[in-house]
CSV table of C-alpha atoms in Angstrom, one decimal:
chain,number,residue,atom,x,y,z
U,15,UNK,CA,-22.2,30.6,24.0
U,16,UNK,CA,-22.7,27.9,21.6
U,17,UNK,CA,-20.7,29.5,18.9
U,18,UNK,CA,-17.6,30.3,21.0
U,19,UNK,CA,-17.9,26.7,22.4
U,20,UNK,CA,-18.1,25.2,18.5
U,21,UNK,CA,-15.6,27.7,17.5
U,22,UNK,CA,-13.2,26.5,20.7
U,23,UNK,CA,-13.7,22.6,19.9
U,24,UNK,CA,-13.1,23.6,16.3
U,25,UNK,CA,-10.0,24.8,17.4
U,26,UNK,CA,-8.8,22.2,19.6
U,27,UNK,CA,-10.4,19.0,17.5
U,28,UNK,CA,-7.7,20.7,14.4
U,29,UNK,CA,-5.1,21.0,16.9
U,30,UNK,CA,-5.4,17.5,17.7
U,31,UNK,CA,-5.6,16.4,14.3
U,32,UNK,CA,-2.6,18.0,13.3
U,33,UNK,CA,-0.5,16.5,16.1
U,34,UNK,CA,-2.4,13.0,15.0
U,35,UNK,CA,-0.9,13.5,11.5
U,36,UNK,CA,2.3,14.5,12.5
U,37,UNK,CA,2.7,11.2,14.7
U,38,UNK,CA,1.3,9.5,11.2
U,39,UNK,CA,3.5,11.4,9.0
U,40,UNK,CA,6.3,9.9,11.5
U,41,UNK,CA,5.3,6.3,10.7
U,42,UNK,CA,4.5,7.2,6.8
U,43,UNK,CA,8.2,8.7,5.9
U,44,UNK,CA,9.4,5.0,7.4
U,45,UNK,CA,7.6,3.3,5.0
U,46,UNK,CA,8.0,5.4,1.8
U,47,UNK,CA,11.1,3.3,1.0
U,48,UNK,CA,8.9,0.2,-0.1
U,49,UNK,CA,7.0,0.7,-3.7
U,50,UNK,CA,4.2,2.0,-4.7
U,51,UNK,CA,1.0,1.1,-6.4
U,52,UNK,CA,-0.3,3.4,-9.1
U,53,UNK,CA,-3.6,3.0,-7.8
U,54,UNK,CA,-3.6,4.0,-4.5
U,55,UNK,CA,-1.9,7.6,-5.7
U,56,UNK,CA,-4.3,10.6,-4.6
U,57,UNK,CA,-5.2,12.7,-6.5
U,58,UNK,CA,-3.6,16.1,-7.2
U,59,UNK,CA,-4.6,18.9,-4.5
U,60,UNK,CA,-6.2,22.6,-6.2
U,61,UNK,CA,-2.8,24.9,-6.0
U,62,UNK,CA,-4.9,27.2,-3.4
U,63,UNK,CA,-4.9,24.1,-1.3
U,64,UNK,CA,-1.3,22.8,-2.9
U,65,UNK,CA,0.1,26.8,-1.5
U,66,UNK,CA,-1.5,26.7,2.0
U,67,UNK,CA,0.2,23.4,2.7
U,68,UNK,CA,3.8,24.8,1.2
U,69,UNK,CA,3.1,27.4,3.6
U,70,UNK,CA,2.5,25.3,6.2
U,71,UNK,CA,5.7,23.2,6.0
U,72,UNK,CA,3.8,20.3,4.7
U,73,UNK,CA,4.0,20.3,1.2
U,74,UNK,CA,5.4,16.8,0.9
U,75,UNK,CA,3.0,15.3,2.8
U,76,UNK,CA,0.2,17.5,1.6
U,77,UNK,CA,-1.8,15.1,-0.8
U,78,UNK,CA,-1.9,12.1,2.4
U,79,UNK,CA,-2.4,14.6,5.0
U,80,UNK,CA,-5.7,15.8,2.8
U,81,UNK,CA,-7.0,12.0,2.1
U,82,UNK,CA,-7.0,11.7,5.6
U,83,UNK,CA,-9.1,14.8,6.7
U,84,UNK,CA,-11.4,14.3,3.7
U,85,UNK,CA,-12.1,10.3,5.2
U,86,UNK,CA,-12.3,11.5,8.7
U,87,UNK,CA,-15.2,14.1,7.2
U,88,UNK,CA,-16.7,11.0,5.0
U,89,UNK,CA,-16.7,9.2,8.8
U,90,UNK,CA,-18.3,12.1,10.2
U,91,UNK,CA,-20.4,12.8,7.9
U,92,UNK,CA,-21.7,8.6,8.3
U,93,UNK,CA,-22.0,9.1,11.6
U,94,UNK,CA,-23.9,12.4,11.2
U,95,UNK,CA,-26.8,10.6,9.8
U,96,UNK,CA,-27.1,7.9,13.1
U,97,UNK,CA,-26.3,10.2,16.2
U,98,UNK,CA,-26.7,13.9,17.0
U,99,UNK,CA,-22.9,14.2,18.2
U,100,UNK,CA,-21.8,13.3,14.3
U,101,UNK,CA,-23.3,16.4,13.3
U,102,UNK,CA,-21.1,18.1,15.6
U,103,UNK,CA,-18.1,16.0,14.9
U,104,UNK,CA,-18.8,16.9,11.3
U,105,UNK,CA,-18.8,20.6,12.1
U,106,UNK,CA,-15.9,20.7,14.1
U,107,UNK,CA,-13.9,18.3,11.4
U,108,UNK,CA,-14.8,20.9,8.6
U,109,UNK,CA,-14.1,24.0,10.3
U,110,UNK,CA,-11.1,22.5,12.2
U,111,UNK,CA,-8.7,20.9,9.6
U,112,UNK,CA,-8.8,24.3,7.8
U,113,UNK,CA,-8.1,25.8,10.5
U,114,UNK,CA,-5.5,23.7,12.2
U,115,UNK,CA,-3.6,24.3,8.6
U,116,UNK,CA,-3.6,28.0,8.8
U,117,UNK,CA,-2.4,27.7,12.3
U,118,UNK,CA,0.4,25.5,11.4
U,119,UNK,CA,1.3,28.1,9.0
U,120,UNK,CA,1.8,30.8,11.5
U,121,UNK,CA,4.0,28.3,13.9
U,122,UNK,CA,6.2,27.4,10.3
U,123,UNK,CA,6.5,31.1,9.3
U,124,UNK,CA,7.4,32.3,13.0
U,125,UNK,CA,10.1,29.2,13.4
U,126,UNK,CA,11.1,30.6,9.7
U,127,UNK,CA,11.8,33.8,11.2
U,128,UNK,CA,13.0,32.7,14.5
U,129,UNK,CA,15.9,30.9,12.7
U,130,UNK,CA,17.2,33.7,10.5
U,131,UNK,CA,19.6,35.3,12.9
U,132,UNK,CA,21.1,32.1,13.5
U,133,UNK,CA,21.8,31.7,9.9
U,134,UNK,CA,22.8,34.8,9.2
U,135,UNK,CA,25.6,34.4,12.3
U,136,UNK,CA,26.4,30.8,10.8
U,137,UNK,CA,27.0,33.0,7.4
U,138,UNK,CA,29.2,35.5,9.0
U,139,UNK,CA,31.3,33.2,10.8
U,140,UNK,CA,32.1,31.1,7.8
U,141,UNK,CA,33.1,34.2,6.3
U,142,UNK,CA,35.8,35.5,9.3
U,143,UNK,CA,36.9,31.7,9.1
U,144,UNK,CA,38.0,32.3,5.2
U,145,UNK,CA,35.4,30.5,3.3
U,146,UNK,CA,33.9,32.1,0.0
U,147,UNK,CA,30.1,33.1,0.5
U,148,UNK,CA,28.7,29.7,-1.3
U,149,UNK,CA,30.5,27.8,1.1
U,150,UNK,CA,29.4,29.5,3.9
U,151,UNK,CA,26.0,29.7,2.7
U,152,UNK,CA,26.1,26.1,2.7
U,153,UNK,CA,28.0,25.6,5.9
U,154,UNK,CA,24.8,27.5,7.3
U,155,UNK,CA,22.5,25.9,6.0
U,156,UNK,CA,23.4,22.8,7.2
């Protein structure tokens, strides 16, 4: 019982997280306009890590998105050493950011899929209307 309760707060402490980041990613795309620093750049993610994001429809966010789950670990992991429960939050934090990611994947590859008919449809109709295939490529796409 302990496992499928770790393995369900894993799951549901990533989902969280991800909908967390998405509500910061919101906020963070508003203030990309102003400059900045050189020092405050992260640094570059391992491609494995660089891929699973790309897969996940997160790419351009990826190297924020990881700073933040590697500081809310660092947190845990601080917290770990004063109370029982940081241990846990620790746990859940390592197996659930992982997690959440390959679970974001599935949603972005099945929304992926989902919208392919519509495209091809947007194609065909651009075609009946007279327009060469690049233009109607691009009339679908937007």
């Amino acid at each position: 019982m302990t496992v499928a309760a770790a393995t369900t707060g894993a799951v549901l402490a990533g989902l969280v997280a991800l909908g967390s980041a998405r509500r910061w990613l919101a906020g963070e795309r508003a203030r990309r306009r102003l400059p900045k620093r050189a020092s405050m750049r992260p640094l570059p993610l391992p491609q494995p890590v660089a891929q699973a994001f790309r897969r996940a429809g997160l790419a351009e966010d990826a190297e924020r998105l990881a700073a933040v789950w590697v500081a809310a670990l660092v947190t845990a992991l601080l917290l770990s050493t004063v109370t029982p429960s940081g241990r846990i939050l620790f746990a859940v934090g390592l197996a659930g950011g992982p997690l959440a990611l390959v679970l974001a994947a599935g949603r972005h590859e099945h929304r992926r899929t989902a919208q392919l008919p519509e495209a091809l449809d947007a194609i065909a109709a651009g075609l009946r209307g007279g327009l060469a295939l690049p233009a109607a490529i691009a009339g679908a796409a937007t």
